[in-house]
Amino acid sequence: QVQLAESGGGSVQSGGSLRLSCAASRPTYTMGWFRQAPGKEREGVASIDSDDSTAYADSVKGRFTISQDYAKNTFYLQMNSLEPEDTAMYYCSASRESWGPVLTASFYDYWGQGTQVTVSS
C-alpha cells in the first residue's frame, strides 16, 4: 500500500501561482496529478515517471510543471498563470508500475484525498 498526502491548494486570482505537493509513504514509479471540477470528469493534468519523463494535458502545457524529489518521496505540481478554468479539486496519484508518464486515471492504484484549487477572475 502507498499513502499519498497532498498539500498546497488554495485560492488565488487569475494569473497567480500555486505549488501542490504530494508526499508518498514509499517510493513509487509513476506519479500523476489529476483534477476534477464539479459536473466534469476527472482529467489527467501531468505525470512523471522514474526517469523524469513527463507528460502534460494540452490545457496546461507551458503553465504547469511536474517534478519530484526522490529523497523525500514527494512530487510537486508548480502551477503558473492560473486561470479560472483551472478551478478544481486536484488529486495526486501513484503507481508502482513503470510504463512512462500516464494521464489515464485507471492506470493508477493509489490516490490522495485531494486539495482544492480555486482561481478567481
PDB file of C-alpha atoms in Angstrom:
ATOM      1  CA  GLN A   1       0.000   0.000   0.000  1.00  0.00           C
ATOM      2  CA  VAL A   2       1.041   3.574  -0.663  1.00  0.00           C
ATOM      3  CA  GLN A   3      -0.446   6.501   1.212  1.00  0.00           C
ATOM      4  CA  LEU A   4      -0.453   9.874  -0.514  1.00  0.00           C
ATOM      5  CA  ALA A   5      -0.961  13.225   1.152  1.00  0.00           C
ATOM      6  CA  GLU A   6      -1.486  16.408  -0.859  1.00  0.00           C
ATOM      7  CA  SER A   7      -0.931  19.937   0.306  1.00  0.00           C
ATOM      8  CA  GLY A   8      -0.643  23.402  -1.187  1.00  0.00           C
ATOM      9  CA  GLY A   9      -4.093  24.115  -2.561  1.00  0.00           C
ATOM     10  CA  GLY A  10      -5.836  27.409  -2.002  1.00  0.00           C
ATOM     11  CA  SER A  11      -7.427  30.423  -3.611  1.00  0.00           C
ATOM     12  CA  VAL A  12      -5.630  32.765  -5.971  1.00  0.00           C
ATOM     13  CA  GLN A  13      -6.502  35.373  -8.530  1.00  0.00           C
ATOM     14  CA  SER A  14      -6.184  34.797 -12.243  1.00  0.00           C
ATOM     15  CA  GLY A  15      -2.543  34.933 -13.282  1.00  0.00           C
ATOM     16  CA  GLY A  16      -1.327  33.767  -9.903  1.00  0.00           C
ATOM     17  CA  SER A  17       0.688  30.700  -8.928  1.00  0.00           C
ATOM     18  CA  LEU A  18       0.399  27.770  -6.558  1.00  0.00           C
ATOM     19  CA  ARG A  19       2.563  24.764  -5.852  1.00  0.00           C
ATOM     20  CA  LEU A  20       0.966  21.488  -4.894  1.00  0.00           C
ATOM     21  CA  SER A  21       2.902  18.819  -3.045  1.00  0.00           C
ATOM     22  CA  CYS A  22       2.218  15.115  -2.679  1.00  0.00           C
ATOM     23  CA  ALA A  23       4.119  13.068  -0.115  1.00  0.00           C
ATOM     24  CA  ALA A  24       4.174   9.316  -0.678  1.00  0.00           C
ATOM     25  CA  SER A  25       4.666   6.819   2.133  1.00  0.00           C
ATOM     26  CA  ARG A  26       7.034   4.736  -0.014  1.00  0.00           C
ATOM     27  CA  PRO A  27       8.778   5.047  -3.400  1.00  0.00           C
ATOM     28  CA  THR A  28       6.628   4.753  -6.497  1.00  0.00           C
ATOM     29  CA  TYR A  29       7.454   4.556 -10.192  1.00  0.00           C
ATOM     30  CA  THR A  30       4.868   6.710 -11.880  1.00  0.00           C
ATOM     31  CA  MET A  31       3.087   9.689 -10.392  1.00  0.00           C
ATOM     32  CA  GLY A  32       0.303  11.820 -11.695  1.00  0.00           C
ATOM     33  CA  TRP A  33      -1.807  14.833 -10.924  1.00  0.00           C
ATOM     34  CA  PHE A  34      -5.484  14.832 -11.835  1.00  0.00           C
ATOM     35  CA  ARG A  35      -8.242  17.350 -11.345  1.00  0.00           C
ATOM     36  CA  GLN A  36     -11.997  17.253 -11.225  1.00  0.00           C
ATOM     37  CA  ALA A  37     -14.300  20.218 -11.455  1.00  0.00           C
ATOM     38  CA  PRO A  38     -17.959  19.994 -10.383  1.00  0.00           C
ATOM     39  CA  GLY A  39     -20.016  18.209 -13.019  1.00  0.00           C
ATOM     40  CA  LYS A  40     -16.961  17.186 -15.026  1.00  0.00           C
ATOM     41  CA  GLU A  41     -14.946  14.007 -15.380  1.00  0.00           C
ATOM     42  CA  ARG A  42     -11.578  13.577 -13.714  1.00  0.00           C
ATOM     43  CA  GLU A  43      -8.881  14.915 -16.034  1.00  0.00           C
ATOM     44  CA  GLY A  44      -5.215  13.967 -16.190  1.00  0.00           C
ATOM     45  CA  VAL A  45      -3.094  17.096 -15.768  1.00  0.00           C
ATOM     46  CA  ALA A  46       0.520  15.943 -15.540  1.00  0.00           C
ATOM     47  CA  SER A  47       2.536  12.799 -14.982  1.00  0.00           C
ATOM     48  CA  ILE A  48       6.159  11.906 -14.290  1.00  0.00           C
ATOM     49  CA  ASP A  49       7.927   8.571 -14.240  1.00  0.00           C
ATOM     50  CA  SER A  50      11.048   7.305 -12.509  1.00  0.00           C
ATOM     51  CA  ASP A  51      13.232   8.506 -15.405  1.00  0.00           C
ATOM     52  CA  ASP A  52      11.803  12.018 -15.017  1.00  0.00           C
ATOM     53  CA  SER A  53       9.934  11.748 -18.305  1.00  0.00           C
ATOM     54  CA  THR A  54       6.855  13.929 -18.180  1.00  0.00           C
ATOM     55  CA  ALA A  55       3.514  14.337 -19.897  1.00  0.00           C
ATOM     56  CA  TYR A  56       1.008  17.182 -19.703  1.00  0.00           C
ATOM     57  CA  ALA A  57      -2.527  17.864 -20.750  1.00  0.00           C
ATOM     58  CA  ASP A  58      -2.649  20.342 -23.628  1.00  0.00           C
ATOM     59  CA  SER A  59      -4.606  22.770 -21.462  1.00  0.00           C
ATOM     60  CA  VAL A  60      -1.711  23.191 -19.009  1.00  0.00           C
ATOM     61  CA  LYS A  61       1.378  22.879 -21.208  1.00  0.00           C
ATOM     62  CA  GLY A  62       3.734  25.780 -20.672  1.00  0.00           C
ATOM     63  CA  ARG A  63       1.995  26.770 -17.430  1.00  0.00           C
ATOM     64  CA  PHE A  64       2.306  23.731 -15.144  1.00  0.00           C
ATOM     65  CA  THR A  65       5.443  21.796 -14.238  1.00  0.00           C
ATOM     66  CA  ILE A  66       5.587  18.429 -12.503  1.00  0.00           C
ATOM     67  CA  SER A  67       8.718  17.424 -10.608  1.00  0.00           C
ATOM     68  CA  GLN A  68       9.824  15.036  -7.890  1.00  0.00           C
ATOM     69  CA  ASP A  69      12.237  14.781  -5.009  1.00  0.00           C
ATOM     70  CA  TYR A  70      13.341  11.163  -4.720  1.00  0.00           C
ATOM     71  CA  ALA A  71      14.950  11.644  -1.332  1.00  0.00           C
ATOM     72  CA  LYS A  72      11.650  12.829   0.148  1.00  0.00           C
ATOM     73  CA  ASN A  73       9.302  10.560  -1.872  1.00  0.00           C
ATOM     74  CA  THR A  74       7.494  13.762  -2.750  1.00  0.00           C
ATOM     75  CA  PHE A  75       6.342  15.157  -6.039  1.00  0.00           C
ATOM     76  CA  TYR A  76       5.119  18.579  -6.955  1.00  0.00           C
ATOM     77  CA  LEU A  77       2.941  20.475  -9.368  1.00  0.00           C
ATOM     78  CA  GLN A  78       4.013  24.052  -9.945  1.00  0.00           C
ATOM     79  CA  MET A  79       1.094  25.942 -11.433  1.00  0.00           C
ATOM     80  CA  ASN A  80       1.707  29.333 -13.000  1.00  0.00           C
ATOM     81  CA  SER A  81      -0.521  31.708 -14.948  1.00  0.00           C
ATOM     82  CA  LEU A  82      -3.575  30.163 -13.327  1.00  0.00           C
ATOM     83  CA  GLU A  83      -6.932  30.701 -14.973  1.00  0.00           C
ATOM     84  CA  PRO A  84     -10.477  30.361 -13.612  1.00  0.00           C
ATOM     85  CA  GLU A  85     -10.801  27.230 -15.763  1.00  0.00           C
ATOM     86  CA  ASP A  86      -8.131  25.605 -13.569  1.00  0.00           C
ATOM     87  CA  THR A  87     -10.500  25.662 -10.606  1.00  0.00           C
ATOM     88  CA  ALA A  88     -10.989  22.086  -9.430  1.00  0.00           C
ATOM     89  CA  MET A  89     -10.163  19.525  -6.796  1.00  0.00           C
ATOM     90  CA  TYR A  90      -6.663  18.291  -7.516  1.00  0.00           C
ATOM     91  CA  TYR A  91      -5.627  14.735  -6.726  1.00  0.00           C
ATOM     92  CA  CYS A  92      -2.234  13.123  -6.741  1.00  0.00           C
ATOM     93  CA  SER A  93      -1.894   9.516  -7.777  1.00  0.00           C
ATOM     94  CA  ALA A  94       0.790   6.873  -7.906  1.00  0.00           C
ATOM     95  CA  SER A  95       1.549   3.531  -9.433  1.00  0.00           C
ATOM     96  CA  ARG A  96       4.264   1.001  -8.728  1.00  0.00           C
ATOM     97  CA  GLU A  97       4.317   0.118 -12.429  1.00  0.00           C
ATOM     98  CA  SER A  98       6.558   1.854 -14.922  1.00  0.00           C
ATOM     99  CA  TRP A  99       5.249   2.422 -18.452  1.00  0.00           C
ATOM    100  CA  GLY A 100       6.294   6.032 -18.871  1.00  0.00           C
ATOM    101  CA  PRO A 101       4.193   9.003 -17.819  1.00  0.00           C
ATOM    102  CA  VAL A 102       0.462   8.257 -17.942  1.00  0.00           C
ATOM    103  CA  LEU A 103      -2.515  10.621 -17.918  1.00  0.00           C
ATOM    104  CA  THR A 104      -5.164   7.906 -17.650  1.00  0.00           C
ATOM    105  CA  ALA A 105      -6.784   7.573 -14.235  1.00  0.00           C
ATOM    106  CA  SER A 106      -7.381   3.834 -14.487  1.00  0.00           C
ATOM    107  CA  PHE A 107      -3.608   3.224 -14.559  1.00  0.00           C
ATOM    108  CA  TYR A 108      -3.139   4.420 -11.001  1.00  0.00           C
ATOM    109  CA  ASP A 109      -3.658   2.321  -7.894  1.00  0.00           C
ATOM    110  CA  TYR A 110      -3.185   4.916  -5.189  1.00  0.00           C
ATOM    111  CA  TRP A 111      -4.855   8.264  -4.705  1.00  0.00           C
ATOM    112  CA  GLY A 112      -4.644  11.155  -2.326  1.00  0.00           C
ATOM    113  CA  GLN A 113      -7.647  12.814  -0.700  1.00  0.00           C
ATOM    114  CA  GLY A 114      -7.499  15.878  -2.910  1.00  0.00           C
ATOM    115  CA  THR A 115      -6.763  19.548  -2.412  1.00  0.00           C
ATOM    116  CA  GLN A 116      -8.969  22.362  -3.674  1.00  0.00           C
ATOM    117  CA  VAL A 117      -7.635  24.985  -6.081  1.00  0.00           C
ATOM    118  CA  THR A 118      -9.834  27.999  -6.729  1.00  0.00           C
ATOM    119  CA  VAL A 119      -8.881  30.690  -9.237  1.00  0.00           C
ATOM    120  CA  SER A 120     -10.931  33.863  -9.331  1.00  0.00           C
ATOM    121  CA  SER A 121     -11.082  36.284 -12.243  1.00  0.00           C
TER     122      SER A 121
END
